[in-house]
XYZ file of C-alpha atoms in Angstrom:
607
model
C -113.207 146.838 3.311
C -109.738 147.626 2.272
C -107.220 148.889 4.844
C -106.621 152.648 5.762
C -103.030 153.642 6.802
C -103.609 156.597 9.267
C -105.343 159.705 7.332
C -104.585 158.182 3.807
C -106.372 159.935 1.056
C -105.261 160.019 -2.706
C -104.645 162.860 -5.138
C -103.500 163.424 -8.056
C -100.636 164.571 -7.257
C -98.331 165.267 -3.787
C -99.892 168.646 -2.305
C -97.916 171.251 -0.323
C -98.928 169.479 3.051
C -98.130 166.249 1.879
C -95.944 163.942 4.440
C -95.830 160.682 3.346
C -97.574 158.405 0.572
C -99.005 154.971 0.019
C -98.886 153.968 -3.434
C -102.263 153.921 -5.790
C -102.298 153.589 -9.526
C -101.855 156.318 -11.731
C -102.026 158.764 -8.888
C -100.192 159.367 -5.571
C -101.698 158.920 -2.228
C -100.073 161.273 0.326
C -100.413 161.194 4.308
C -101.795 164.385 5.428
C -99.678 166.722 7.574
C -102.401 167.765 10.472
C -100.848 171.665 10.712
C -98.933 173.706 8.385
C -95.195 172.631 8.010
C -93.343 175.229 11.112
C -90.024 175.928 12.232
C -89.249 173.846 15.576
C -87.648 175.411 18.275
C -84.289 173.597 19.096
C -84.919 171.371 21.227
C -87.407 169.639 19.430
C -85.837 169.467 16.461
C -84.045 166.321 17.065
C -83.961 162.415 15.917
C -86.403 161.144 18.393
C -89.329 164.369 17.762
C -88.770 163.154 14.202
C -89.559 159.853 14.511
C -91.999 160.586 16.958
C -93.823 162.904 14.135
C -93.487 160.296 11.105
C -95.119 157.643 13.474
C -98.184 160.006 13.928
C -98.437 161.198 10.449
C -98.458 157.436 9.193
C -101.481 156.313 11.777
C -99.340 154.573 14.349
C -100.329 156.842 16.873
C -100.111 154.606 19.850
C -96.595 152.584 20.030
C -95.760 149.637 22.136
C -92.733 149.211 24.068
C -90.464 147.952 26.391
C -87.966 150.020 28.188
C -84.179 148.989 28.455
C -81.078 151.646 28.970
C -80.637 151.602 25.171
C -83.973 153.273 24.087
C -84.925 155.158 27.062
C -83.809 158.385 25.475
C -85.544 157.748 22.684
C -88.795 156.778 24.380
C -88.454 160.335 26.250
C -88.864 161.936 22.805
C -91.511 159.861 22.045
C -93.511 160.708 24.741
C -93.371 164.012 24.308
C -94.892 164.185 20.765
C -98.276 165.192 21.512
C -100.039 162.769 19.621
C -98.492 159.693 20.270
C -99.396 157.162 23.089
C -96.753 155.321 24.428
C -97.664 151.713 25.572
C -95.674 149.876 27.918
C -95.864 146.373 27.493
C -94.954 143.148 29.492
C -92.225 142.056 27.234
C -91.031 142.156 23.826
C -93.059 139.404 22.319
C -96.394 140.922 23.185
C -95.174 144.378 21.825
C -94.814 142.963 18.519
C -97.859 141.525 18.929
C -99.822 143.995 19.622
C -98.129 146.132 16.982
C -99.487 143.499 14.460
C -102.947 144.184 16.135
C -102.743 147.179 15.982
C -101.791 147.404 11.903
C -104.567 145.019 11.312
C -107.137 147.785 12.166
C -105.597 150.622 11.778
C -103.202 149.681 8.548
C -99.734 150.049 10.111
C -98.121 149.634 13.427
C -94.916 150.191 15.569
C -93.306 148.992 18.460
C -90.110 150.009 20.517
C -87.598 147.406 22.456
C -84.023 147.662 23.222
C -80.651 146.203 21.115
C -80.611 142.366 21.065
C -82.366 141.121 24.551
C -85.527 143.174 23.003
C -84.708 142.689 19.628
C -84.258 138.997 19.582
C -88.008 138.615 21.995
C -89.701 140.783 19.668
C -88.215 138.785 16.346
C -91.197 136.023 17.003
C -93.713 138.693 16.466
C -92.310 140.508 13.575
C -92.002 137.117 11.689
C -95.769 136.707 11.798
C -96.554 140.105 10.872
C -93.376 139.668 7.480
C -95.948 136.529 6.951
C -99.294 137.956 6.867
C -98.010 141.254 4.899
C -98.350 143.886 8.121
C -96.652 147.008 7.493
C -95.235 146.933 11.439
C -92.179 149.463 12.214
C -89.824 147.782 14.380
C -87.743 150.360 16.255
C -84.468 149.364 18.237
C -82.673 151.574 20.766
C -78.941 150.538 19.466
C -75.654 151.038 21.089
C -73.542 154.190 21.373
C -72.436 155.677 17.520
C -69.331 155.357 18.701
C -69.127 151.967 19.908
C -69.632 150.834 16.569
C -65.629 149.602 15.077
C -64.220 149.983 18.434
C -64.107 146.147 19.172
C -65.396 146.812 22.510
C -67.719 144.137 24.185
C -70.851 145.486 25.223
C -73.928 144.016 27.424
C -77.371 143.004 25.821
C -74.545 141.226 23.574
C -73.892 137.499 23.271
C -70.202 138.833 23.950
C -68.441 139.949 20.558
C -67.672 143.345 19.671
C -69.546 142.367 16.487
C -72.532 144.498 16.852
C -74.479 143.221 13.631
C -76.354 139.999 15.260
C -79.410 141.415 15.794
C -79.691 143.426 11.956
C -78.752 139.576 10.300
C -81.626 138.068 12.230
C -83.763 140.979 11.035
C -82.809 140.812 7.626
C -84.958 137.866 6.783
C -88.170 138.842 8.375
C -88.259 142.704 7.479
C -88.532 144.378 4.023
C -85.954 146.882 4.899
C -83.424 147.641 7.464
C -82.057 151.112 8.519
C -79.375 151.089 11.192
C -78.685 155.012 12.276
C -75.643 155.950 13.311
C -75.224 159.552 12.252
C -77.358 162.468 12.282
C -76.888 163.800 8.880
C -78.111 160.581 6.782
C -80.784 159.672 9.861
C -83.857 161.619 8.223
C -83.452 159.791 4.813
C -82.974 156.831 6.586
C -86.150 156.978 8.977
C -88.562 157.980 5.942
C -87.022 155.563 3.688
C -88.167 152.464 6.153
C -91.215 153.726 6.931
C -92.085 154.427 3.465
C -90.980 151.072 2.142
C -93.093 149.306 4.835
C -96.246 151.133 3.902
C -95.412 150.548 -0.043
C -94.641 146.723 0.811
C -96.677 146.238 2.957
C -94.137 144.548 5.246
C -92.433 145.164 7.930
C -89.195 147.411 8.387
C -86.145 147.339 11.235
C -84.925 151.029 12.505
C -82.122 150.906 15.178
C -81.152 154.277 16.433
C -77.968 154.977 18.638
C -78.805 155.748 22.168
C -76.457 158.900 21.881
C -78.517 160.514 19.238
C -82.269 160.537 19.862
C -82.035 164.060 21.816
C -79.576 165.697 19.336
C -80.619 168.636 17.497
C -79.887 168.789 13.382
C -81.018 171.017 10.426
C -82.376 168.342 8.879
C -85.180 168.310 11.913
C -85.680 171.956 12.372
C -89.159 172.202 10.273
C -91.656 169.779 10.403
C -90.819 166.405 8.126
C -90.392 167.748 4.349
C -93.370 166.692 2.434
C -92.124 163.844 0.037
C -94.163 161.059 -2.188
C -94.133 157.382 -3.204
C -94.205 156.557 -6.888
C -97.317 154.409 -7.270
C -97.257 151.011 -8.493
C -98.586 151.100 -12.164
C -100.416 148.374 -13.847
C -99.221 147.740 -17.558
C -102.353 148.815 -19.477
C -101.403 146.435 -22.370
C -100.957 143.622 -20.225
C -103.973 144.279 -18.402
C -106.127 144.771 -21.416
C -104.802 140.767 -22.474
C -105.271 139.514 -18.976
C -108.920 140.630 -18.996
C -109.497 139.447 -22.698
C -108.045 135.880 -21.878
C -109.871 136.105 -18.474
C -113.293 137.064 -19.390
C -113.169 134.322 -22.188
C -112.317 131.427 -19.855
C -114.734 132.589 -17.470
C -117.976 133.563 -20.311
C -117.737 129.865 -21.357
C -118.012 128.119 -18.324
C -121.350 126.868 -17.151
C -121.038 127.322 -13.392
C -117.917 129.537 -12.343
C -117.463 130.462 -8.897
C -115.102 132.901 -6.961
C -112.749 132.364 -3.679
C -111.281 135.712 -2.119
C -107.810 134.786 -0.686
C -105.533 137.017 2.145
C -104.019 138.874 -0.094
C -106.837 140.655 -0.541
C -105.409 143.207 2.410
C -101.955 143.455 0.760
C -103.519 144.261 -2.804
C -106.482 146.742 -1.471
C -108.647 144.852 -3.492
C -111.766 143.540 -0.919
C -113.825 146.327 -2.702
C -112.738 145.773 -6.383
C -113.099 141.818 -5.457
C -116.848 142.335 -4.192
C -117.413 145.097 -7.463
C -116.423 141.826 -9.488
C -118.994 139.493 -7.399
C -121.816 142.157 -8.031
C -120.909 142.078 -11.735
C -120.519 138.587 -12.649
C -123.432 136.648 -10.437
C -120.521 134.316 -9.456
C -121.116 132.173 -6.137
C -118.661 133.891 -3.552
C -116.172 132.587 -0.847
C -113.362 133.331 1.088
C -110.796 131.186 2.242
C -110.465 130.750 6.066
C -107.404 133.482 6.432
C -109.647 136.102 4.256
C -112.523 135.724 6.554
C -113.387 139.208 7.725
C -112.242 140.751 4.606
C -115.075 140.179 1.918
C -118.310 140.548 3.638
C -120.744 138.075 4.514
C -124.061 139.300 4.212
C -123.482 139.914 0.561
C -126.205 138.039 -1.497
C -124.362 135.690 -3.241
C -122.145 134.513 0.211
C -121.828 130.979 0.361
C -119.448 130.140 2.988
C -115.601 129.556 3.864
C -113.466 126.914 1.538
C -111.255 125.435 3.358
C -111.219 121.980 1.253
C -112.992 119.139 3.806
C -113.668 121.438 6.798
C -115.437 124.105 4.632
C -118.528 125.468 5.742
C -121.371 123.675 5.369
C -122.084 122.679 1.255
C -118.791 125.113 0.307
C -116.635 123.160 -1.181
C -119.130 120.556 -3.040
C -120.012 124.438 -4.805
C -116.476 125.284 -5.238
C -114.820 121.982 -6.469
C -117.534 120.938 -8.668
C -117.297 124.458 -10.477
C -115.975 124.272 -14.120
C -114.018 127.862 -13.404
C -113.042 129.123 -10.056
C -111.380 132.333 -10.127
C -109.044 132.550 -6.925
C -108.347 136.310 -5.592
C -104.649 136.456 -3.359
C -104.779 133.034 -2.195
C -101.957 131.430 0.192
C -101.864 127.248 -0.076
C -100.090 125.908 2.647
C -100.435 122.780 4.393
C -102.462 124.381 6.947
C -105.088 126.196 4.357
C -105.037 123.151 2.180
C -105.981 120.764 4.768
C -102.857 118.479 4.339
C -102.405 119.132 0.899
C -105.924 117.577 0.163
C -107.681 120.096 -1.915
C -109.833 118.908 -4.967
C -109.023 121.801 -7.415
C -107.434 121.215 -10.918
C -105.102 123.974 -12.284
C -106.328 124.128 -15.460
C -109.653 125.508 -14.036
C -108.688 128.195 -12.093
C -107.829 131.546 -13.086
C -105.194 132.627 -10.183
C -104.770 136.237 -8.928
C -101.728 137.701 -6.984
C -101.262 141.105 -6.176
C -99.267 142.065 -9.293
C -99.774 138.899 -11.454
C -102.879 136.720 -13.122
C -101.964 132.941 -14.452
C -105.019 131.684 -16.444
C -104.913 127.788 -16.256
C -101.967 126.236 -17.120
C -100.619 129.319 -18.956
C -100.516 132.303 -19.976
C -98.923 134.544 -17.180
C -99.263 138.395 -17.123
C -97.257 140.234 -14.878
C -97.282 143.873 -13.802
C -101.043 144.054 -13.361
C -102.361 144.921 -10.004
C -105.256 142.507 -8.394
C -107.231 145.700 -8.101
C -107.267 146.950 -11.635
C -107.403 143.743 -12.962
C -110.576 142.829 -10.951
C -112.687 145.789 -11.651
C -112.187 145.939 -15.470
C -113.013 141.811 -15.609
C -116.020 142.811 -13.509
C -116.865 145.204 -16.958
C -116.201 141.862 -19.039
C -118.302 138.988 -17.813
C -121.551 137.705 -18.826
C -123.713 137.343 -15.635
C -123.623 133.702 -14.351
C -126.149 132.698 -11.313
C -125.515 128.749 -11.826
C -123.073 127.999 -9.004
C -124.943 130.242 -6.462
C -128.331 128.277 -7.602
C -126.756 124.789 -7.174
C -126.001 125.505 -3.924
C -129.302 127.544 -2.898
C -130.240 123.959 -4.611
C -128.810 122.142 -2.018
C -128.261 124.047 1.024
C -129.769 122.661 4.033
C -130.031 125.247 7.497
C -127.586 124.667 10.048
C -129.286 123.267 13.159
C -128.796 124.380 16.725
C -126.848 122.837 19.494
C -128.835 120.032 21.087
C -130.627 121.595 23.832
C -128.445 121.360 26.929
C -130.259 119.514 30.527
C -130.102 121.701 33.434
C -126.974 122.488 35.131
C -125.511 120.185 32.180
C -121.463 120.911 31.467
C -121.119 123.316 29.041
C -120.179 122.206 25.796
C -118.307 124.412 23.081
C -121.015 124.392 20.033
C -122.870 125.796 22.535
C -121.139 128.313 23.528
C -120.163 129.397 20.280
C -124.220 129.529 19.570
C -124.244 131.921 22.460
C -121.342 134.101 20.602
C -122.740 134.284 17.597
C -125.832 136.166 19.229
C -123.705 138.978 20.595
C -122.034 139.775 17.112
C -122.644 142.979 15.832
C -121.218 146.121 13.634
C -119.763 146.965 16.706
C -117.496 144.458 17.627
C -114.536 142.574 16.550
C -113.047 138.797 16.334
C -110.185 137.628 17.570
C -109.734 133.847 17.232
C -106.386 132.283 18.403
C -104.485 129.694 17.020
C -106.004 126.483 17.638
C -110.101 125.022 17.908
C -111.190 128.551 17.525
C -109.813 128.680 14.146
C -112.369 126.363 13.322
C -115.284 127.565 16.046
C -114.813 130.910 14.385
C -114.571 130.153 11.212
C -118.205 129.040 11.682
C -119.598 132.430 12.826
C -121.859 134.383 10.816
C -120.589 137.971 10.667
C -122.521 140.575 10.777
C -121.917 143.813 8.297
C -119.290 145.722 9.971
C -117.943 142.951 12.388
C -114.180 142.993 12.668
C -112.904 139.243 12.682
C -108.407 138.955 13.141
C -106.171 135.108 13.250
C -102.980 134.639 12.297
C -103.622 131.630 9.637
C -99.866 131.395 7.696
C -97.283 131.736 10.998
C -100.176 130.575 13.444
C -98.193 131.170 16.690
C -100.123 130.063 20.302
C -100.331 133.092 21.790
C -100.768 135.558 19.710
C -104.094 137.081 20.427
C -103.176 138.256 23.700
C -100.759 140.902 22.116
C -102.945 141.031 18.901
C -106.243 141.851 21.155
C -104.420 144.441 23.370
C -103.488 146.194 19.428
C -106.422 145.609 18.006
C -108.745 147.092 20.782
C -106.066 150.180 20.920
C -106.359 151.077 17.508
C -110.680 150.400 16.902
C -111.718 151.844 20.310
C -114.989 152.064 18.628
C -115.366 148.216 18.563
C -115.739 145.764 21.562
C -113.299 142.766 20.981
C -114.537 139.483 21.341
C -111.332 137.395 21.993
C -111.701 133.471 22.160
C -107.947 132.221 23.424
C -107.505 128.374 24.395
C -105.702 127.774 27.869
C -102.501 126.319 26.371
C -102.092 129.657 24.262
C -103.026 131.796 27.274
C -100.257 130.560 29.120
C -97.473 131.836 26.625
C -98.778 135.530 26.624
C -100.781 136.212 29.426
C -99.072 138.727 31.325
C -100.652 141.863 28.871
C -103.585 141.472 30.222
C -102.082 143.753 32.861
C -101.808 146.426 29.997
C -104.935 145.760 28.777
C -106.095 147.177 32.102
C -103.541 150.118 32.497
C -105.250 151.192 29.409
C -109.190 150.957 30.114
C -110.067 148.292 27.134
C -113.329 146.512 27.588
C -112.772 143.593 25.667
C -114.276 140.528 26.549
C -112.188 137.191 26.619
C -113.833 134.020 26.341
C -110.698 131.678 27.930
C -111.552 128.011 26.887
C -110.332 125.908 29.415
C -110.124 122.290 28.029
C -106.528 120.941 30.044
C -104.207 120.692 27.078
C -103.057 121.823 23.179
C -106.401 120.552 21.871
C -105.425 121.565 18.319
C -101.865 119.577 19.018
C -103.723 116.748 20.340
C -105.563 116.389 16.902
C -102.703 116.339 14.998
C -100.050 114.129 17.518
C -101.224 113.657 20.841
C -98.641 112.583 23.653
C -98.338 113.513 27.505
C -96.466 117.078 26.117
C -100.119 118.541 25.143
C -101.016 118.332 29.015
C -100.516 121.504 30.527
C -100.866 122.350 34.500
C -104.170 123.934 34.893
C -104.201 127.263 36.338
C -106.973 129.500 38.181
C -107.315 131.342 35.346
C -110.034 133.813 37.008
C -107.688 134.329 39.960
C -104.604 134.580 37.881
C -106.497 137.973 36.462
C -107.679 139.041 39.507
C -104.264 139.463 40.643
C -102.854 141.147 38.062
C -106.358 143.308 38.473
C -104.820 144.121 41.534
C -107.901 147.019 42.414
C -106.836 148.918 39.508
C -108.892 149.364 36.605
C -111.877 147.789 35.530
C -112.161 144.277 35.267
C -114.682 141.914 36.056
C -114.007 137.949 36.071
C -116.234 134.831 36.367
C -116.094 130.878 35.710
C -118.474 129.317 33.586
C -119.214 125.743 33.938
C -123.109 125.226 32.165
C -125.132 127.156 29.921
C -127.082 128.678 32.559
C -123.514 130.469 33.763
C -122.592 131.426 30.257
C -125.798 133.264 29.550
C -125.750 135.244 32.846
C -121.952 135.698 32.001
C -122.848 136.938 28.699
C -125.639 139.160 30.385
C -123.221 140.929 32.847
C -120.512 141.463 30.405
C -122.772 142.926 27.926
C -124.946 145.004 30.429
C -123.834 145.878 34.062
C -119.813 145.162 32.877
C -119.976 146.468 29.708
C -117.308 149.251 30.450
C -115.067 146.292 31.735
C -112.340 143.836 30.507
C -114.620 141.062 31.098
C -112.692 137.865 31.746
C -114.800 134.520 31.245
C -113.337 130.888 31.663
C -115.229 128.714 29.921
C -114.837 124.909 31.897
C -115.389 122.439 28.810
C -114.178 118.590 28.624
C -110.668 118.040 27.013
C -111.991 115.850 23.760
C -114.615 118.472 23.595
C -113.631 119.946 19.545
C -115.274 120.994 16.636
C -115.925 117.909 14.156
C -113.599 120.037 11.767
C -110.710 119.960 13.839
C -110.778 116.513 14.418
C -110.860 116.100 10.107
C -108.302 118.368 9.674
C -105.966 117.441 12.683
C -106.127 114.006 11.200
C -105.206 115.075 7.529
C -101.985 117.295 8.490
C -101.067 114.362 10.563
C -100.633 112.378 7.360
C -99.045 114.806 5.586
C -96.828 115.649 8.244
C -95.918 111.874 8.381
C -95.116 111.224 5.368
C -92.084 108.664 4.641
C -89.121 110.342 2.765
C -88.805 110.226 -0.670
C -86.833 107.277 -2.095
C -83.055 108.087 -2.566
C-alpha cells in the first residue's frame, strides 16, 4: 500500500547508477538510472535535457502543461527527452491538478506553465497538493536572465519591474523554491528541489529563464551525476521508550481499537500500520481522507470514523474503546464533523510521521510512524474485544428500496449499481461534495484505487485529478463521480482526456445546484444554470477520439449505461449524466452539513 516514486528501490548504500534517492531508515533508497551514465553530445547537454532527464528518473514521466512564450523553449527540450510525455492541458489550474493525480498513483508529479499568468492559475492546485503532502514539481518558464535588476517592465507582469511576485506567492505553498538564472549553479539547483520534494513529500517551485533552457554547460555533458539523500533516522532510544510506554497503555486496556489517518502516505507506513493490525487483534479503521490506503477486506475492517457520519456501527466501536491508537490523523472541521468528535485525549495514543504523544504526555520525537508501528506490533498482547463488540452488534446494510418501473433514479441507487462494478482493476475518484459521503460508503475491493481531496477540498478538482490519475495507472479504469456544480469549474480537460485515449468512466450527477453548499448554507447562490452536459462533451468530442455519452434518468438507463460502458464502450471515455432530484443526498450529508453549519456560525468570543 505505500507509495512508489518512479523505480524506487532501497540499498544499502548509493550504487554507481544511482540518480536520485528517497529517504528510508538506516539505509538509502536511490532512483535507478535506466542506462549507464554517457557523455551527451552538445546539444543535448543543456538545462532543459537535464530537467527533462531528472523528471524521468524520478517517475514523472508524463508532465502537464500549458504553453506561453516564456516556457516554450523549455517545453522543446522536454519533448525531446525520449521518455517523457508532454501533456497539454486546458489551463493552468487543471495542470496542477492533474499533476496531483498523477503523484497520487504514481508518487510524484510535475507540471509546466509560464511566469505569473500560469503561475498564479496553477497556485490553486499546488496549494491542495502542499495540503495533502504531494511531492508535485512545479516548473515556471521565467523571464530573460537578464531582465532580472534592469527595472524594466515586462508583460505576464502586474506592471513593476519587480519580478519576485510570483516566487512570494509560492513561498507559502511549496517546500522549496529554486529560481535559475545562471547556468553554472542551475544543476544544483534543479536536483536540490526535486530532491527536497521527494524527501518532504511536498511540493517544490523551479522557474527557469527562457534564455537558458537550450544552452549547453559542463555541468550537463554526462548524464545527471549519481547523488543520495541522507535518510531520516529514527532515535533508537527514543523509540525503544515510545514502544515501552505504548505497549503498556495499550496491554491494559480491555477493548483498544485502531484508526489509520492520511498521513499514512506521507510516513510510508499503510504496510507497517496493517503489520500492527495483524499483530495486536485491534478493531481497524480509517478515517474518511485515509480511505484507499489501509485495505478493506482485511479481517478485522470495521468501517470509516468520521465521528456521526461514520459507517455504519464505527464510531459506537471507536468512541466507546478504552484505547484508540490514531496513525497520521488530520482533525479539521471538516474530518471532525464540526468539531463534534467524542474522543478523550487521555485515551488515545497519537502518531505523526516523526512523533508519538501517549495521552496527555509523554512526547517522543524523532521516531518515524513506520518504525515505531512495526516494533509496537512485536509488543502487544493480542486483543479481539473491540472487533467482537462490534461483530456483536453489526447489523447488514440493506439495499436500496426496489425502484417502480421507469421510476427517477435516485442516488443510493446508483451508488448500489457502482459498487457492483468495483474491482482490482479500477480506481475512485470522488469529488468534493455528496460523493465524499456516497463514496465513503463503498466497499473496496483488494486492489481498488480510491483518490479525494479531504483537507483543501476544492470543487473541481477531479477533473484534473482524473485526467493524472488515469495517466499515471493506465492499468486501472477510473471511476470518477463529479457533481454538476464542480463540473462546471474544470470541465474543459475532458478535451485532454480524449487527446490522450483514457477510458475512464464519469458518472456526472446532475442535481441543479452546490448540494454539499446547500447543506451547510443554502441561498439562491447554490443554483447553478443547468447545462447539456452530454452535448457539452460531445462537442468537445468533436469526432476525435473515443468517447461515448448518454443521459440517465431511471434505473433501467443506468444499468444499460453501466452495460455499454463496461462491455461494447469499454475502450471509451464513457460520459454518463446521472438526472437525480436536487434534495436528493446521502442522510450523512445532511448530518454533517448541519453540524459545520453550527460551527461555522458560531458567535465571537466575548471581548
Amino acid at each position: 500500500m505505500d507509495t512508489k516514486i518512479g523505480a524506487v528501490e532501497v540499498s544499502p548504500g548509493p550504487s554507481s547508477d544511482a540518480i536520485g534517492c528517497l529517504p528510508g531508515n538506516g539505509c538509502v533508497s536511490t532512483i535507478q538510472n535506466s542506462c549507464p551514465s554517457t557523455a551527451l553530445v552538445p546539444s543535448e547537454a543543456t538545462l532543459g535535457r537535464h530537467l527533462a532527464r531528472r523528471l524521468v528518473q524520478i517517475g514523472a514521466t508524463d508532465v502537464f502543461s500549458v504553453p506561453g512564450d516564456f516556457n516554450l523553449t523549455l517545453l522543446d527540450h522536454l519533448i525531446a527527452e525520449p521518455g517523457l510525455n508532454l501533456i497539454g492541458c486546458c489551463n493552468e489550474l487543471n495542470a496542477g491538478y492533474a499533476a496531483d493525480g498523477f503523484a497520487r498513483c504514481r508518487g510524484v508529479g510535475a507540471c509546466v506553465v509560464t511566469f505569473t499568468v500560469g503561475g498564479l492559475s496553477v497556485l490553486n492546485a499546488i496549494a491542495g497538493a502542499y495540503s495533502e503532502n504531494l511531492p508535485v514539481i512545479c516548473i515556471v518558464g521565467g523571464p530573460n536572465s537578464n531582465d532580472y535588476g534592469t527595472n524594466r517592465i515586462l508583460h505576464h507582469t502586474i506592471g513593476l519591474p519587480d519580478f519576485s511576485q510570483e516566487l512570494r506567492c509560492f513561498q507559502t505553498v511549496t517546500c522549496y523554491q529554486a529560481v535559475v538564472n545562471h547556468l553554472e549553479d542551475a544543476h544544483e539547483l534543479i536536483d536540490t528541489a526535486i530532491s527536497t520534494a521527494l524527501k518532504e513529500s511536498k511540493p517544490v517551485y523551479i522557474s527557469v529563464g527562457c534564455n537558458l533552457p537550450a544552452i549547453p554547460h559542463p555541468t550537463f555533458s554526462h548524464d545527471p551525476v549519481p547523488f543520495a539523500l541522507s535518510p531520516k533516522l529514527t532515535n533508537e532510544m527514543g523509540l525503544e521508550a515510545a514502544v515501552e510506554a505504548a505497549a503498556a497503555f495499550l496491554n491494559k486496556a480491555v477493548k483498544p481499537v485502531m484508526v489509520g489517518g492520511p498521513k499514512l502516505r506521507v510516513a510510508k507506513a499503510s504496510e507497517a500500520f496493517v503489520e500492527l493490525a495483524d499483530a495486536s487483534g485491534f478493531a481497524l479503521a480509517v478515517m474518511p481522507s485515509a480511505k484507499g490506503l489501509v485495505p478493506e477486506h482485511h479481517p478485522h475492517f470495521i468501517g470509516t470514523y468520521w465521528g456521526a457520519v461514520s459507517t455504519a456501527f464505527c464510531a459506537e466501536i471507536v468512541e466507546s474503546a478504552d484505547a484508540y491508537l490514531f496513525a497520521g490523523p488530520i482533525y479539521n472541521d471538516y474530518s471532525s464533523v464540526g468539531y463534534s468528535l467524542l474522543l478523550k485525549k487521555e485515551k488515545m495514543i497519537l502518531v505523526q510521521p516523526d512523533r508519538v504523544l501517549i495521552g496527555n504526555g509523554p512526547a517522543f520525537g524523532c521516531i518515524l510512524m513506520k518504525d515505531f508501528l512495526k516494533a509496537l506490533a512485536k509488543r502487544l498482547k493480542h486483543n479481539k474485544t473491540a472487533f467482537e463488540n462490534y461483530h456483536r452488534i453489526y447489523v447488514s446494510e440493506g439495499h436500496p428500496l426496489k425502484c417502480e418501473p421507469r421510476e427517477p433514479l435516485r442516488v443510493n441507487v446508483l451508488f448500489h449499481h457502482i459498487q457492483n462494478m468495483l474491482s482490482s482493476d479500477t480506481a475512485v475518484i470522488a469529488e468534493t461534495g455528496d460523493s465524499w459521503f456516497n463514496c465513503q460508503k463503498l466497499k473496496l475491493p483488494e486492489g481498488c484505487g480510491y483518490e479525494f481531496q479531504m483537507q483543501y477540498g476544492s470543487i473541481g478538482w477531479s477533473v484534473g485529478a482524473t485526467l493524472g490519475y488515469a495517466q499515471a495507472g493506465k492499468n486501472k479504469r477510473v471511476i470518477a463521480c463529479i457533481g454538476d456544480g464542480s463540473f462546471q469549474v474544470t470541465a474543459q480537460d475532458i478535451s485532454t482526456m480524449l487527446r490522450c485515449g483514457q477510458n475512464t468512466i464519469i458518472f456526472l450527477i446532475n442535481n441543479g445546484g452546490y448540494t454539499i453548499e446547500v447543506e451547510i448554507h443554502d441561498g439562491p447562490y447554490n443554483v447553478i444554470k443547468n447545462w447539456n452536459y452530454t452535448g457539452l462533451v460531445d462537442a468537445i468530442h468533436n469526432g476525435q477520439g473515443k468517447c461515448w455519452t448518454t443521459k440517465v434518468h431511471c434505473e433501467e438507463d443506468l444499468i444499460e449505461a453501466i452495460d455499454t460502458a463496461t462491455g461494447a464502450k469499454k475502450d471509451c471515455l464513457c460520459f454518463i449524466e446521472v438526472i437525480v432530484h436536487k434534495d436528493d443526498t446521502s442522510k450523512e450529508l445532511l448530518e454533517w452539513g448541519s453540524r459545520v453549519s453550527a460551527a461555522n456560525s458560531r458567535p465571537p468570543n466575548p471581548q
